[in-house]
PDB file of C-alpha atoms in Angstrom:
ATOM      1  CA  ILE G  17      79.161  36.157  20.128  1.00 63.00           C
ATOM      2  CA  GLU G  18      82.359  35.314  18.046  1.00 71.00           C
ATOM      3  CA  GLU G  19      82.782  33.900  15.219  1.00 72.00           C
ATOM      4  CA  ASN G  20      84.611  30.164  16.233  1.00 73.00           C
ATOM      5  CA  SER G  21      82.405  30.699  19.314  1.00 74.00           C
ATOM      6  CA  PHE G  22      79.886  26.924  19.988  1.00 73.00           C
ATOM      7  CA  LEU G  23      77.146  28.690  21.151  1.00 77.00           C
ATOM      8  CA  ARG G  24      77.166  29.793  17.321  1.00 80.00           C
ATOM      9  CA  GLU G  25      77.126  26.245  15.618  1.00 84.00           C
ATOM     10  CA  GLU G  26      74.892  24.418  18.824  1.00 87.00           C
ATOM     11  CA  GLY G  27      71.497  24.563  16.595  1.00 87.00           C
ATOM     12  CA  ILE G  28      72.606  23.258  13.630  1.00 89.00           C
ATOM     13  CA  PHE G  29      75.079  20.535  15.338  1.00 91.00           C
ATOM     14  CA  LEU G  30      71.715  19.624  17.563  1.00 90.00           C
ATOM     15  CA  LEU G  31      69.071  19.431  14.399  1.00 93.00           C
ATOM     16  CA  LYS G  32      71.667  17.104  12.608  1.00 93.00           C
ATOM     17  CA  GLN G  33      71.769  15.224  15.217  1.00 93.00           C
ATOM     18  CA  GLU G  34      67.621  14.327  14.299  1.00 91.00           C
ATOM     19  CA  PHE G  35      68.275  15.206  10.340  1.00 92.00           C
ATOM     20  CA  ASN G  36      69.682  14.717   7.527  1.00 90.00           C
ATOM     21  CA  ASP G  37      69.336  17.769   5.783  1.00 90.00           C
ATOM     22  CA  ILE G  38      68.359  20.001   8.006  1.00 94.00           C
ATOM     23  CA  SER G  39      68.243  22.829   5.189  1.00 94.00           C
ATOM     24  CA  THR G  40      64.180  22.381   5.134  1.00 95.00           C
ATOM     25  CA  TYR G  41      63.853  22.360   9.266  1.00 96.00           C
ATOM     26  CA  ILE G  42      65.834  25.448   9.455  1.00 94.00           C
ATOM     27  CA  CYS G  43      64.101  27.895   7.401  1.00 95.00           C
ATOM     28  CA  ILE G  44      60.938  26.546   8.853  1.00 96.00           C
ATOM     29  CA  LEU G  45      61.966  27.271  12.277  1.00 96.00           C
ATOM     30  CA  GLU G  46      63.972  30.869  11.076  1.00 94.00           C
ATOM     31  CA  SER G  47      59.891  31.800   9.679  1.00 95.00           C
ATOM     32  CA  ILE G  48      58.955  30.914  13.096  1.00 96.00           C
ATOM     33  CA  SER G  49      60.768  33.138  15.139  1.00 93.00           C
ATOM     34  CA  LEU G  50      60.195  35.637  12.814  1.00 93.00           C
ATOM     35  CA  GLY G  51      56.606  35.917  12.819  1.00 94.00           C
ATOM     36  CA  TYR G  52      55.556  33.675   9.744  1.00 96.00           C
ATOM     37  CA  ASN G  53      53.792  31.313  11.696  1.00 93.00           C
ATOM     38  CA  THR G  54      50.617  30.425   9.663  1.00 93.00           C
ATOM     39  CA  LEU G  55      50.523  27.485   7.232  1.00 92.00           C
ATOM     40  CA  GLY G  56      50.722  30.000   4.345  1.00 93.00           C
ATOM     41  CA  GLU G  57      53.318  32.107   5.514  1.00 95.00           C
ATOM     42  CA  ILE G  58      55.548  29.431   6.568  1.00 96.00           C
ATOM     43  CA  ILE G  59      55.435  28.153   2.962  1.00 95.00           C
ATOM     44  CA  ASN G  60      55.792  31.179   1.336  1.00 95.00           C
ATOM     45  CA  TYR G  61      59.006  32.280   2.814  1.00 96.00           C
ATOM     46  CA  CYS G  62      60.503  28.492   2.757  1.00 94.00           C
ATOM     47  CA  GLY G  63      59.778  28.420  -0.946  1.00 93.00           C
ATOM     48  CA  LEU G  64      57.727  25.530  -0.731  1.00 89.00           C
ATOM     49  CA  ARG G  65      55.116  24.257  -2.826  1.00 86.00           C
ATOM     50  CA  ASP G  66      52.091  23.577  -1.013  1.00 86.00           C
ATOM     51  CA  LYS G  67      51.211  22.366   2.326  1.00 88.00           C
ATOM     52  CA  ALA G  68      51.671  18.531   1.495  1.00 91.00           C
ATOM     53  CA  SER G  69      55.536  19.260   1.123  1.00 90.00           C
ATOM     54  CA  LEU G  70      54.978  21.516   4.410  1.00 93.00           C
ATOM     55  CA  SER G  71      53.533  18.826   6.756  1.00 92.00           C
ATOM     56  CA  PRO G  72      56.064  15.890   7.066  1.00 94.00           C
ATOM     57  CA  TYR G  73      58.660  18.668   7.967  1.00 95.00           C
ATOM     58  CA  LEU G  74      56.258  20.193  10.737  1.00 96.00           C
ATOM     59  CA  ASN G  75      54.836  16.646  12.010  1.00 95.00           C
ATOM     60  CA  LYS G  76      58.614  16.018  12.660  1.00 96.00           C
ATOM     61  CA  LEU G  77      59.310  18.833  14.409  1.00 96.00           C
ATOM     62  CA  ILE G  78      56.192  19.093  16.822  1.00 96.00           C
ATOM     63  CA  LEU G  79      57.237  14.603  18.101  1.00 96.00           C
ATOM     64  CA  LEU G  80      60.150  16.578  18.711  1.00 94.00           C
ATOM     65  CA  ASP G  81      58.519  19.540  20.995  1.00 95.00           C
ATOM     66  CA  LEU G  82      60.337  22.120  18.913  1.00 95.00           C
ATOM     67  CA  ILE G  83      57.097  23.703  17.798  1.00 97.00           C
ATOM     68  CA  LYS G  84      53.447  23.337  18.177  1.00 96.00           C
ATOM     69  CA  LYS G  85      50.151  24.318  16.526  1.00 93.00           C
ATOM     70  CA  GLU G  86      47.871  26.847  18.420  1.00 92.00           C
ATOM     71  CA  PHE G  87      44.636  27.310  17.615  1.00 88.00           C
ATOM     72  CA  PRO G  88      42.962  30.781  18.575  1.00 84.00           C
ATOM     73  CA  ILE G  89      40.123  30.258  21.685  1.00 83.00           C
ATOM     74  CA  PHE G  90      37.212  31.291  19.972  1.00 79.00           C
ATOM     75  CA  SER G  91      37.844  30.804  16.434  1.00 72.00           C
ATOM     76  CA  LYS G  92      35.335  27.545  15.245  1.00 70.00           C
ATOM     77  CA  ARG G  93      37.714  26.788  11.740  1.00 68.00           C
ATOM     78  CA  LYS G  94      40.845  25.260  12.253  1.00 68.00           C
ATOM     79  CA  LYS G  95      43.023  26.612   9.645  1.00 70.00           C
ATOM     80  CA  LYS G  96      43.316  29.559  11.648  1.00 81.00           C
ATOM     81  CA  ALA G  97      46.311  27.962  13.338  1.00 89.00           C
ATOM     82  CA  LYS G  98      49.733  28.698  13.942  1.00 93.00           C
ATOM     83  CA  TYR G  99      52.545  27.659  15.139  1.00 96.00           C
ATOM     84  CA  VAL G 100      55.058  28.806  18.210  1.00 96.00           C
ATOM     85  CA  LEU G 101      58.602  27.598  19.171  1.00 96.00           C
ATOM     86  CA  CYS G 102      58.106  26.062  22.224  1.00 94.00           C
ATOM     87  CA  ASP G 103      61.658  25.360  22.857  1.00 90.00           C
ATOM     88  CA  LYS G 104      63.134  28.083  24.709  1.00 91.00           C
ATOM     89  CA  TYR G 105      66.708  27.232  23.337  1.00 90.00           C
ATOM     90  CA  PHE G 106      65.913  27.373  19.772  1.00 90.00           C
ATOM     91  CA  SER G 107      63.939  30.114  20.114  1.00 90.00           C
ATOM     92  CA  PHE G 108      67.099  32.198  21.326  1.00 89.00           C
ATOM     93  CA  TRP G 109      69.188  30.839  18.847  1.00 88.00           C
ATOM     94  CA  LEU G 110      67.267  31.535  15.825  1.00 88.00           C
ATOM     95  CA  ARG G 111      66.109  35.215  17.433  1.00 84.00           C
ATOM     96  CA  TYR G 112      69.632  36.048  18.944  1.00 83.00           C
ATOM     97  CA  ILE G 113      72.601  33.479  17.052  1.00 78.00           C
TER      98      ILE G 113
END
């Protein structure tokens, strides 16, 4: 993919249509695509303060069906939740572009 290709900037363009400041959203999506998918791992990867500062971002991404929260089948605790990308385009774009 060339430097001036529209595909290179398409993910950023799509996020800018939904959000004013996309830097935190891109960081969250990038962390999930790299395998940092628990709440603590996302907080550390993005350099956020705590769960309260991350929750509004995650909720908006879930509402847009970009990510979803999954729980292990046999886990009795809700703290073992993992976030996964559910949008195939962003999954591809974040991994390869």
